[in-house]
Amino acid sequence: MYANWGKILRVNLTTKQIKTESFGEDIARKWLGSRGLGIYLLLKEMDPKADPLGPENKLIIAPGPLTGTSAPTGGRYNVITKSPLTGYITFSNSGGYFGAELKRAGYDALVIEGASDKPVYLYIEDDHVELRDASHLWGKIMSETEKAIKAELKNEHIRVAGIGPAGENLVRFAAIINEVHRAAGRGGVGAVMGSKKLKAIAVKGSKNVVVADREKFMLVVREKINKIRNDPVGGGGLPKYGTSVLVNIINENGLYPHKNFQTGVFQYAYEQSGEAMVEKYLIRGIPCFACPIGCGRLNRLPTIGQTEGPEYESIWALGSNLGINDLATIIEANHMADEYGLDTISLGGTLATAMELYERGFIKSEDLEKGPPLRFGNTEVLHYYVEKIAKREGFGKKLAEGGYRLSKMYNATDYFMGVKGMELPAYDPRGAEGHGLGYATNNRGGCHIKNYMISPEILGYPYKMDPHDISDAKINMLILFQHLTAVIDSAGLCLFTTFGLGADDYRDLLNAALGWNLTTEEYLKIGERIWNAERLFNLKAGLDPLKEDTLPKRFLMEPMPEGPNKGRVVRLKEMLPRYYKLRGWNEDGTIPEDKLKELGLEEFK
Amino acid sequence: MILLVVLIMIKVKFFATLYEHTGKREIDLETASNVEDLLNRIEEMFPGSLKILEKGYMILVNGINIESLDKLRTKLKDGDTVSIFPKVGGG
């Protein structure tokens, strides 16, 4: 087998047993790797009804076949587990350098089972694997954790992925953080790691990934790097401005959510845009492993010194969504979120829910346990509550449960802007209805990136579609995006390669590395299998499609009050039945026998 | 004989590399007819602007993408806001 090692490292934290297992090429042919391998293992090995924070949940950390190679952006890894935020599958993705290092240590997946009674960390150096005491690390923020581990292991070149205080305290939207500022953010994967008392994974790898035809692979790699470099986004906008180039784009298009999605335009958006960041705080762009784009941001503030990020989503979530214009406060809050180990999207979404509940009188000032008022625009909210959330102190105890559970405590779930319990990201769907359908149907809940319809509807990639067209062509594009994204994730590449590459290009890279001869359609079939397998997991976990494949009432019934999308709602009811039909699903959103058979999923029924 | 001249004011906003090139975040322009004319006027004022838009652009009139209107022939009226982006964004 090429590109994949065919090797899984299984660590049981209850018994402390560590072992390696093999898997054959037949598995890779069906599931590719990383995200695909993860759902296969979880469907095979765990009860989807298990408690996400209990020992029966499994945490899978997996690079892909192209991770650790010179394929452009070949450095990503996924974290696949049952989410404590949604109660459904989540597959959280991160960049940086940890994924490549884990791959070079010789593993396609780390399967963490059970739970330790005392804090531990995992140390992997190629074939050497050991569990080490982490009680002296428990409570440390990410930079301190990494520093301490490197000193203890006497190796500055070790890569570390782990949790901060938020994960330790089981905050429902805690993240797993690597290299201090890269995040496997969504779905509360950090809380799962915290429930197992696993503080960190430290890895050093020295094995070179073996591809099928090295010369051919390098030719293909060079061709694809050039495609990306010649693309105006992949080779222009992203390296120069980072993802925050989107702030002005999305605001001018009238779907930049403001004050918990009450409207889609923000008067002061410019102040938190990519252009503004370049002028005020940016030192330079930073790439991940093997990345020709370099969209990462190295910023410097007079208060905190150097930091990395924030991304577009983080700026929006901690900025416009909270009615906040102040980019410096946003950058500081993002820095804190990284150090404490929190998903910035859900952090912002939870605070926005709280602010709307406070302004509407549901949450009273007496509830706040001496904390500052949760008013939109009050920057002190960020300075004060981020830490309280991570430490589950004061009103932070309630906020740590996430926006959905918070709104439920006050009987006001109409003001929670999320799907399946996960807070929505930085695009108001009333401005892009296909994207709205994506939010409603995404396997991990309210997610933008795994079906990024903003690309065709707003940005014009692969070509421009009208954001308010709801024909079958739009729905088929969404389905294609859901499948292609699953392929790119499972390959171990970054989704920003889509600014430059098309489906055929991924086929070329994978065929050259794996030594296969699949068509693009065959790779997309793997994507369809992965999507349906994730859906099956969710159905078995108790998903009720007719109730949960939906959007907050605000988007269905409250017309956008102003801006270019004034008067718009999301016509979900008109799209959803056709989405199920085009997927070959039943009218109730479940998967029929013949579709399971077609995809080879009957064994998981 | 009375000669009637109709003056219309269009607000033009520049973003990303186009902002860098023109040095302006926004300007007010008097112009007559459509987006294509507007772009030519901008090229006159800030030569090299069209080259920046060569690799792709996003042009909005009052927040609506001209691809959903009449493309470069989209007519402009007094008080319109035209936002011009080179193709830069994703994430």
XYZ file of C-alpha atoms in Angstrom:
696
model
C 0.000 0.000 0.000
C 1.243 3.472 -0.882
C 0.666 6.860 0.816
C -1.298 5.234 3.644
C 0.804 3.145 6.058
C -2.075 0.769 6.760
C -1.356 1.251 10.448
C -3.585 2.304 13.351
C -2.323 3.116 16.841
C -4.885 2.145 19.436
C -4.568 3.500 22.980
C -6.942 2.425 25.726
C -6.728 4.953 28.549
C -8.660 2.762 30.999
C -6.411 -0.277 30.694
C -3.385 1.755 29.539
C -2.960 -0.801 26.759
C -1.195 0.437 23.620
C -1.163 -1.566 20.405
C -0.851 -1.185 16.662
C -3.141 -2.774 14.087
C -3.061 -3.065 10.332
C -5.714 -2.361 7.780
C -5.644 -3.384 4.142
C -5.908 -1.532 0.848
C -9.544 -2.650 0.554
C -10.388 -0.306 3.427
C -8.497 2.574 1.807
C -10.343 1.926 -1.475
C -13.668 2.369 0.295
C -12.817 5.116 2.769
C -9.615 6.801 1.521
C -8.329 7.782 4.990
C -8.604 10.425 7.728
C -12.246 11.576 7.871
C -13.424 8.553 5.867
C -11.364 6.079 7.888
C -12.665 7.720 11.047
C -16.369 7.241 10.313
C -15.718 3.659 9.211
C -14.022 2.846 12.527
C -16.665 4.595 14.638
C -19.541 2.862 12.839
C -17.785 -0.465 13.273
C -16.687 -0.055 16.866
C -18.964 2.163 18.888
C -22.602 2.531 19.801
C -23.741 5.852 18.307
C -25.975 6.296 21.361
C -22.994 6.359 23.730
C -22.419 9.355 26.012
C -20.007 11.682 24.172
C -18.249 12.498 27.438
C -18.216 8.903 28.633
C -15.531 6.242 28.215
C -17.466 4.515 25.410
C -16.886 7.407 23.029
C -13.837 7.034 20.828
C -11.613 9.895 19.775
C -9.935 9.365 16.417
C -7.107 11.624 15.256
C -6.139 10.928 11.689
C -3.945 12.399 8.953
C -4.719 11.359 5.376
C -2.850 9.574 2.550
C -1.471 12.876 1.229
C -0.565 14.241 4.664
C 3.180 14.418 5.096
C 3.843 14.356 1.347
C 4.745 17.366 -0.813
C 1.210 17.594 -2.139
C 0.218 21.274 -1.798
C -1.275 21.794 1.696
C -0.502 18.154 2.547
C -0.434 18.804 6.284
C -3.979 18.434 7.544
C -5.567 16.032 9.979
C -9.076 15.345 11.221
C -10.500 14.595 14.652
C -13.505 12.302 14.366
C -15.703 11.577 17.367
C -19.223 11.922 18.765
C -19.791 15.558 19.656
C -20.843 16.596 23.182
C -22.300 19.754 21.652
C -24.634 18.176 19.089
C -24.839 14.535 20.147
C -23.965 13.643 16.554
C -20.831 12.880 14.570
C -18.227 15.571 14.278
C -15.100 15.701 12.104
C -12.968 18.640 13.073
C -10.060 19.671 10.850
C -6.777 21.421 11.587
C -3.624 22.491 9.797
C -0.217 23.534 11.042
C 2.400 20.802 11.398
C 1.076 18.233 13.879
C -0.752 16.153 11.273
C 2.307 15.737 9.063
C 4.427 14.790 12.071
C 1.926 12.123 13.199
C 1.862 10.727 9.671
C 5.672 10.687 9.537
C 5.709 8.807 12.832
C 4.088 5.991 10.877
C 0.362 6.164 11.692
C -2.801 6.724 9.671
C -4.978 7.030 12.748
C -4.783 7.307 16.505
C -7.769 5.672 18.201
C -8.177 6.822 21.815
C -10.545 4.686 23.874
C -11.752 4.553 27.460
C -10.723 7.163 30.003
C -7.779 7.650 32.329
C -8.432 8.293 36.013
C -5.469 10.684 36.186
C -4.234 13.269 33.635
C -1.872 11.747 31.096
C -0.229 12.689 27.847
C 0.777 10.499 24.953
C 4.315 10.599 23.640
C 4.965 9.119 20.195
C 8.367 8.929 18.583
C 8.030 6.675 15.548
C 7.535 3.160 16.943
C 8.076 4.238 20.513
C 4.767 5.076 22.217
C 4.205 5.771 25.907
C 1.685 7.316 28.241
C 3.187 9.834 30.628
C 1.896 11.571 33.720
C 0.347 14.983 32.957
C -0.779 16.102 36.414
C 1.860 18.861 36.353
C 0.462 20.018 32.978
C -3.206 20.022 33.966
C -4.513 23.593 34.102
C -1.850 24.991 31.785
C -2.727 27.090 28.749
C -1.510 25.869 25.369
C 1.760 27.793 25.105
C 2.752 26.721 28.621
C 1.768 23.131 27.905
C 3.862 22.969 24.751
C 6.835 24.624 26.412
C 6.742 22.220 29.368
C 6.474 19.104 27.202
C 9.332 20.147 24.932
C 11.527 20.826 27.973
C 10.601 17.536 29.622
C 11.276 15.492 26.499
C 14.369 17.590 25.763
C 13.304 18.169 22.168
C 12.368 21.524 20.649
C 11.158 19.874 17.441
C 8.301 17.917 18.930
C 4.819 18.803 17.712
C 2.064 19.029 20.286
C -1.727 18.827 19.994
C -3.762 19.147 23.155
C -6.355 20.823 25.269
C -6.323 23.909 27.433
C -8.371 24.548 30.577
C -11.573 24.618 28.475
C -11.175 20.992 27.363
C -10.155 19.956 30.878
C -13.358 21.548 32.196
C -15.466 19.865 29.532
C -16.666 23.117 27.973
C -19.013 21.814 25.275
C -17.257 23.754 22.521
C -13.680 23.156 23.648
C -11.172 22.653 20.845
C -8.050 20.606 20.305
C -5.197 23.013 19.600
C -1.855 22.331 17.888
C 1.168 24.631 17.688
C -0.716 26.943 20.092
C -2.763 28.677 17.395
C -4.154 26.016 15.037
C -7.497 24.544 16.040
C -9.528 21.445 15.419
C -12.274 23.760 16.544
C -15.811 22.636 16.048
C -18.040 20.233 17.886
C -16.388 20.150 21.290
C -13.654 17.622 20.407
C -11.540 19.188 23.168
C -14.152 18.216 25.752
C -14.015 14.593 24.570
C -10.252 14.633 25.039
C -10.740 16.252 28.462
C -13.288 13.621 29.508
C -10.565 11.033 28.865
C -8.089 13.088 30.930
C -5.750 13.142 27.951
C -3.964 16.500 28.101
C -1.817 16.289 24.999
C -0.252 14.203 22.267
C 3.416 14.896 21.624
C 4.836 13.462 18.430
C 8.110 13.193 16.549
C 8.198 11.370 13.219
C 11.106 10.543 10.952
C 9.649 8.258 8.284
C 9.187 9.522 4.752
C 5.780 8.797 3.266
C 6.135 6.430 0.330
C 4.147 7.284 -2.794
C 3.532 4.906 -5.693
C 5.478 6.696 -8.402
C 7.706 9.365 -6.957
C 8.667 11.023 -10.263
C 5.112 11.134 -11.525
C 3.875 12.380 -8.187
C 6.370 15.259 -8.133
C 5.358 16.293 -11.666
C 1.693 16.312 -10.664
C 2.518 18.194 -7.451
C 4.421 20.870 -9.343
C 1.565 21.303 -11.816
C -0.993 21.699 -9.023
C 1.166 24.132 -7.054
C 1.349 26.303 -10.156
C -2.409 26.171 -10.610
C -2.893 27.386 -7.057
C -0.212 30.066 -7.396
C -1.859 31.388 -10.564
C -5.286 31.571 -9.001
C -6.267 35.107 -7.886
C -7.530 33.819 -4.531
C -5.172 30.930 -3.774
C -2.216 32.835 -5.163
C -3.377 36.383 -4.501
C -6.047 37.356 -2.009
C -5.479 34.606 0.560
C -1.687 34.983 0.929
C -1.990 38.759 1.041
C -5.008 39.325 3.267
C -5.787 35.957 4.797
C -9.339 34.738 5.179
C -10.317 38.106 6.680
C -10.412 39.423 3.108
C -13.960 38.077 3.312
C -15.166 40.669 5.838
C -15.742 43.413 3.300
C -16.863 40.989 0.580
C -19.547 39.387 2.712
C -20.633 42.689 4.251
C -20.994 44.447 0.901
C -23.041 41.471 -0.319
C -25.330 42.028 2.658
C -24.938 38.754 4.542
C -22.360 39.631 7.224
C -24.355 38.683 10.345
C -24.628 41.400 12.942
C -25.867 41.112 16.543
C -26.786 37.430 16.564
C -28.016 37.460 12.968
C -30.541 40.221 13.604
C -29.309 41.775 10.379
C -26.751 41.143 7.626
C -24.868 44.430 7.396
C -22.449 46.091 9.803
C -21.637 49.755 9.401
C -18.110 49.390 10.849
C -17.142 46.121 9.128
C -14.214 47.839 7.434
C -12.418 48.268 10.772
C -12.179 44.490 11.252
C -11.445 43.579 7.633
C -8.375 41.956 6.088
C -7.425 45.308 4.594
C -7.554 46.946 8.022
C -5.522 44.131 9.598
C -2.764 44.530 7.004
C -2.620 48.262 7.690
C -2.675 48.053 11.473
C -1.279 44.805 12.918
C 0.024 42.318 10.341
C 3.673 41.310 10.337
C 3.444 38.627 7.653
C 1.528 35.609 6.347
C 2.292 32.108 7.628
C 1.961 28.791 5.779
C 1.168 25.367 7.163
C 3.139 22.219 6.248
C 3.721 21.985 2.468
C 1.447 24.949 1.779
C 2.026 27.336 -1.145
C -0.754 29.685 -0.019
C 0.240 30.930 3.429
C -3.064 32.404 4.588
C -2.093 32.254 8.270
C -1.639 35.643 9.940
C 1.238 36.678 12.186
C -0.018 39.793 13.928
C 1.469 42.001 16.583
C -0.466 44.041 19.121
C 1.101 46.474 21.593
C -0.750 44.682 24.425
C -0.075 40.994 23.822
C 2.857 41.058 21.408
C 2.859 38.455 18.631
C -0.055 36.170 17.960
C -1.420 34.073 15.109
C -4.781 34.670 13.521
C -7.599 35.616 13.766
C -9.395 34.071 10.815
C -12.502 35.510 9.150
C -14.833 33.333 11.230
C -13.179 34.347 14.482
C -13.230 38.045 13.622
C -16.915 37.841 12.782
C -17.883 35.675 15.772
C -16.090 37.875 18.302
C -16.774 41.045 16.323
C -19.852 41.867 14.260
C -21.892 39.033 15.748
C -21.420 40.652 19.165
C -21.874 44.166 17.787
C -18.146 44.741 18.312
C -16.038 46.764 15.865
C -12.740 46.846 17.795
C -10.206 44.683 15.932
C -7.622 44.889 18.727
C -10.052 43.445 21.280
C -11.059 40.788 18.784
C -7.429 39.753 18.227
C -6.824 39.596 21.985
C -9.943 37.521 22.530
C -8.927 35.167 19.702
C -5.526 34.776 21.326
C -7.185 33.894 24.645
C -9.522 31.440 22.938
C -6.488 29.660 21.435
C -4.629 29.545 24.750
C -7.654 28.289 26.693
C -8.610 25.932 23.870
C -12.007 27.176 22.674
C -13.765 27.111 19.302
C -14.111 30.786 18.388
C -17.253 30.292 16.278
C -19.228 28.618 19.047
C -17.703 30.978 21.616
C -19.004 33.974 19.673
C -22.304 32.288 18.916
C -22.853 31.453 22.580
C -22.049 35.015 23.686
C -24.306 36.416 20.969
C -27.168 34.227 22.187
C -26.492 35.454 25.718
C -26.448 39.083 24.588
C -29.770 38.799 22.825
C -31.276 37.023 25.829
C -29.905 39.735 28.114
C -31.159 42.616 25.986
C -34.573 40.987 25.748
C -34.732 40.613 29.526
C -34.466 36.829 29.786
C -31.059 36.952 31.450
C -30.990 39.438 34.334
C -27.959 41.293 35.692
C -28.341 39.402 38.990
C -27.714 36.192 37.027
C -24.299 37.396 35.906
C -22.592 36.854 39.296
C -20.949 40.296 39.198
C -19.894 39.961 35.530
C -20.243 42.897 33.106
C -23.551 43.403 31.262
C -24.052 41.168 28.230
C -24.898 44.031 25.905
C -24.153 43.976 22.205
C -21.063 46.097 21.588
C -19.721 45.751 25.127
C -16.095 44.741 24.523
C -15.606 44.009 28.226
C -17.678 40.882 27.643
C -14.716 39.392 25.748
C -12.090 40.481 28.251
C -14.118 38.996 31.114
C -16.207 36.000 30.037
C -13.795 34.046 27.790
C -11.729 33.091 30.827
C -14.843 32.446 32.933
C -16.153 30.074 30.292
C -12.875 28.157 30.067
C -12.736 27.811 33.846
C -16.497 27.266 34.293
C -16.674 30.095 36.824
C -19.541 32.430 37.622
C -21.923 32.905 34.717
C -19.306 31.087 32.659
C -20.741 27.879 34.100
C -23.898 28.434 32.050
C -22.106 29.831 29.000
C -19.829 26.777 28.911
C -22.849 24.684 27.960
C -23.115 26.435 24.587
C -25.769 28.672 23.076
C -28.446 26.033 22.612
C -28.432 24.734 26.172
C -28.134 28.302 27.467
C -31.226 29.377 25.525
C -33.078 26.292 26.785
C -32.349 27.292 30.399
C -34.337 30.486 29.723
C -37.028 28.882 27.574
C -35.931 31.024 24.662
C -34.535 28.660 22.055
C -35.868 30.873 19.241
C -32.890 33.145 19.855
C -30.284 30.433 19.427
C -28.820 30.762 15.937
C -27.611 27.238 15.276
C -28.499 23.879 13.804
C -28.497 20.577 15.691
C -27.112 22.484 18.678
C -24.081 23.918 16.904
C -23.730 27.673 16.508
C -23.844 29.014 12.943
C -20.820 30.578 11.231
C -20.292 33.904 9.472
C -22.872 33.967 6.682
C -26.536 34.895 6.968
C -28.346 32.269 4.892
C -31.021 34.783 3.883
C -28.295 36.087 1.559
C -27.338 32.683 0.101
C -30.132 30.135 0.185
C -28.096 27.165 -1.059
C -25.685 27.806 1.796
C -28.715 27.792 4.098
C -29.702 24.346 2.851
C -26.137 23.296 3.625
C -26.440 24.542 7.207
C -29.664 22.557 7.624
C -28.330 19.281 6.224
C -24.681 19.186 7.279
C -23.799 16.040 9.213
C -21.982 17.911 11.959
C -24.685 20.550 12.454
C -24.481 24.279 11.701
C -21.355 24.206 9.582
C -20.272 26.320 6.594
C -17.046 24.772 5.474
C -18.086 21.202 4.717
C -20.584 22.478 2.150
C -19.244 25.938 1.346
C -21.912 27.150 -1.054
C -20.645 30.680 -0.533
C -18.076 29.724 -3.163
C -20.492 29.535 -6.093
C -23.237 31.764 -4.679
C -21.111 34.758 -3.704
C -17.494 34.281 -4.816
C -18.087 32.656 -8.191
C -16.094 29.401 -7.681
C -16.270 27.194 -9.727
C -18.693 29.573 -11.447
C -21.228 32.162 -10.341
C -24.628 30.935 -9.230
C -27.457 33.213 -8.193
C -27.703 33.118 -4.385
C -31.483 33.108 -4.588
C -31.851 30.404 -7.184
C -33.295 27.287 -5.505
C -33.554 25.019 -8.527
C -32.315 21.427 -8.652
C -29.070 22.697 -10.201
C -28.318 24.544 -6.949
C -29.168 21.527 -4.818
C -27.016 19.242 -6.964
C -24.115 21.661 -6.540
C -24.568 21.448 -2.748
C -24.506 17.652 -2.900
C -21.373 17.765 -5.060
C -19.704 20.102 -2.551
C -20.617 17.789 0.335
C -19.000 14.843 -1.468
C -15.934 16.610 -2.864
C -15.216 18.170 0.536
C -15.334 14.718 2.107
C -12.737 13.552 -0.446
C -10.424 16.530 0.140
C -10.740 16.176 3.941
C -10.081 12.431 3.734
C -7.055 12.961 1.495
C -5.448 15.187 4.138
C -5.479 18.388 2.083
C -6.740 21.887 2.875
C -10.038 23.071 1.419
C -8.385 26.281 0.214
C -6.798 24.255 -2.589
C -10.245 24.612 -4.183
C -9.097 28.105 -5.103
C -7.077 26.798 -8.001
C -7.926 23.106 -8.200
C -10.981 21.226 -9.402
C -12.227 17.692 -8.749
C -10.000 16.263 -11.529
C -6.906 17.694 -9.873
C -7.566 15.793 -6.639
C -7.999 12.636 -8.723
C -4.545 13.245 -10.255
C -2.838 13.794 -6.904
C -4.475 10.796 -5.249
C -3.904 8.424 -8.176
C -0.222 9.355 -8.371
C 0.320 8.959 -4.625
C -1.807 5.844 -4.056
C -0.895 4.112 -7.311
C -4.552 3.846 -8.246
C -6.426 4.517 -11.435
C -9.763 5.848 -10.244
C -11.900 8.312 -12.172
C -13.096 11.549 -10.613
C -16.583 10.027 -10.325
C -15.143 7.066 -8.403
C -13.476 9.417 -5.902
C -16.761 11.338 -5.558
C -18.470 8.002 -4.889
C -16.138 7.533 -1.926
C -17.229 11.003 -0.832
C -20.857 9.972 -1.144
C -20.151 6.844 0.913
C -18.501 8.906 3.659
C -21.400 11.392 3.721
C -24.013 8.630 3.941
C -22.025 6.765 6.603
C -21.913 9.925 8.745
C -25.649 10.367 8.194
C -26.218 6.748 9.212
C -24.256 7.305 12.427
C -26.454 10.310 13.195
C -29.682 8.425 12.478
C -28.542 5.637 14.785
C -27.670 8.243 17.411
C -31.301 9.362 17.317
C -31.466 12.106 14.688
C -35.030 13.129 13.774
C -34.593 14.637 10.282
C -37.966 16.313 10.016
C -37.350 18.146 13.290
C -33.607 18.715 13.022
C -32.756 19.247 9.345
C -33.948 22.791 9.759
C -32.918 26.376 10.406
C -33.735 28.826 13.191
C -37.127 30.510 12.773
C -35.376 33.824 12.170
C -34.203 32.635 8.736
C -37.434 30.950 7.778
C -39.886 33.607 8.904
C -38.184 36.945 9.647
C -37.324 38.764 6.430
C -33.879 40.341 6.406
C -34.579 43.884 7.645
C -32.057 45.828 5.576
C -29.368 45.827 2.955
C -29.112 44.069 -0.406
C -31.025 41.044 0.910
C -33.830 43.056 2.485
C -37.049 41.066 2.537
C -35.398 37.680 1.991
C -35.952 34.479 3.933
C -34.609 30.973 3.288
C -37.108 28.864 1.370
C -35.950 25.699 3.085
C -39.314 23.962 2.844
C -39.115 24.221 -0.930
C -35.601 22.797 -1.148
C -35.387 20.087 1.506
C -37.720 17.467 -0.060
C -35.870 17.791 -3.360
C -32.522 17.476 -1.533
C -33.611 14.170 -0.011
C -34.900 12.984 -3.406
C -31.762 13.950 -5.291
C -29.720 12.085 -2.679
C -31.801 8.975 -3.208
C -33.091 9.184 0.349
C -36.571 8.524 1.715
C -39.036 11.376 2.127
C -38.425 11.317 5.868
C -34.689 11.907 5.412
C -33.639 8.341 6.227
C -31.491 6.186 3.916
C -33.277 3.416 2.014
C -31.955 -0.123 1.670
C -30.977 0.232 -1.968
C -28.817 3.301 -1.310
C -27.058 1.525 1.575
C -26.450 -1.448 -0.722
C -25.168 0.760 -3.546
C -22.593 2.276 -1.208
C -21.681 -0.964 0.566
C -23.050 0.216 3.888
C -25.529 -2.574 4.649
C -23.252 -4.063 7.307
C -23.758 -0.892 9.393
C -27.550 -0.880 9.216
C -33.536 76.818 -25.967
C -32.905 75.258 -22.607
C -30.061 72.773 -22.214
C -30.768 70.277 -19.489
C -27.824 68.501 -17.902
C -28.650 65.709 -15.511
C -25.977 65.175 -12.882
C -25.893 61.867 -11.104
C -23.601 61.010 -8.211
C -22.362 57.445 -7.799
C -20.446 56.301 -4.739
C -17.646 53.920 -5.694
C -15.935 51.754 -3.086
C -12.544 50.129 -3.682
C -11.319 47.031 -1.853
C -8.184 44.912 -1.415
C -5.519 45.464 -4.085
C -7.724 47.975 -5.862
C -7.827 50.068 -2.678
C -4.059 49.813 -2.520
C -3.740 50.889 -6.123
C -6.093 53.860 -6.005
C -5.224 54.863 -2.448
C -8.911 55.522 -1.866
C -11.501 53.524 0.048
C -14.299 55.405 -1.658
C -14.915 58.242 -4.096
C -17.928 60.052 -5.486
C -18.157 60.084 -9.255
C -20.439 61.827 -11.636
C -21.105 59.497 -14.477
C -23.738 58.875 -17.017
C -24.665 55.440 -17.963
C -23.499 51.995 -16.918
C -20.881 49.912 -15.099
C -18.649 49.597 -18.144
C -18.547 53.397 -18.492
C -17.800 53.669 -14.796
C -14.838 51.322 -15.118
C -13.470 53.367 -18.001
C -13.804 56.548 -15.948
C -11.951 54.842 -13.092
C -9.172 53.725 -15.448
C -8.801 57.354 -16.552
C -8.492 58.536 -12.967
C -6.362 55.644 -11.747
C -4.517 54.070 -14.683
C -3.755 50.397 -14.179
C -7.029 49.694 -12.362
C -8.374 47.544 -15.171
C -5.255 45.397 -15.126
C -5.917 44.586 -11.472
C -9.393 43.419 -12.429
C -8.075 41.331 -15.332
C -7.840 38.091 -13.331
C -11.395 38.466 -12.166
C -13.633 40.840 -10.308
C -16.728 41.116 -8.211
C -18.794 44.234 -8.873
C -21.861 44.985 -6.811
C -24.457 47.680 -7.423
C -26.185 48.441 -4.124
C -24.926 45.078 -2.906
C -26.256 43.063 -5.827
C -23.713 41.268 -7.996
C -23.871 42.570 -11.575
C -23.900 38.906 -12.703
C -27.502 38.886 -11.421
C -28.248 42.221 -13.110
C -27.121 43.243 -16.559
C -23.403 42.493 -16.089
C -21.174 45.288 -17.403
C -24.173 46.882 -19.068
C -25.943 47.364 -15.748
C -27.349 50.882 -15.746
C -26.501 53.237 -12.926
C -28.677 55.898 -11.342
C -28.177 58.773 -8.935
C -27.353 57.580 -5.437
C -26.160 54.105 -6.431
C -23.229 52.548 -4.598
C -20.847 50.455 -6.673
C -18.480 48.151 -4.760
C -15.528 46.873 -6.758
C -13.440 43.902 -5.617
C -10.663 42.190 -7.524
C -11.124 38.429 -7.228
C -9.552 37.877 -3.806
C -11.694 36.068 -1.366
C -12.341 32.716 0.159
C -12.589 30.938 3.497
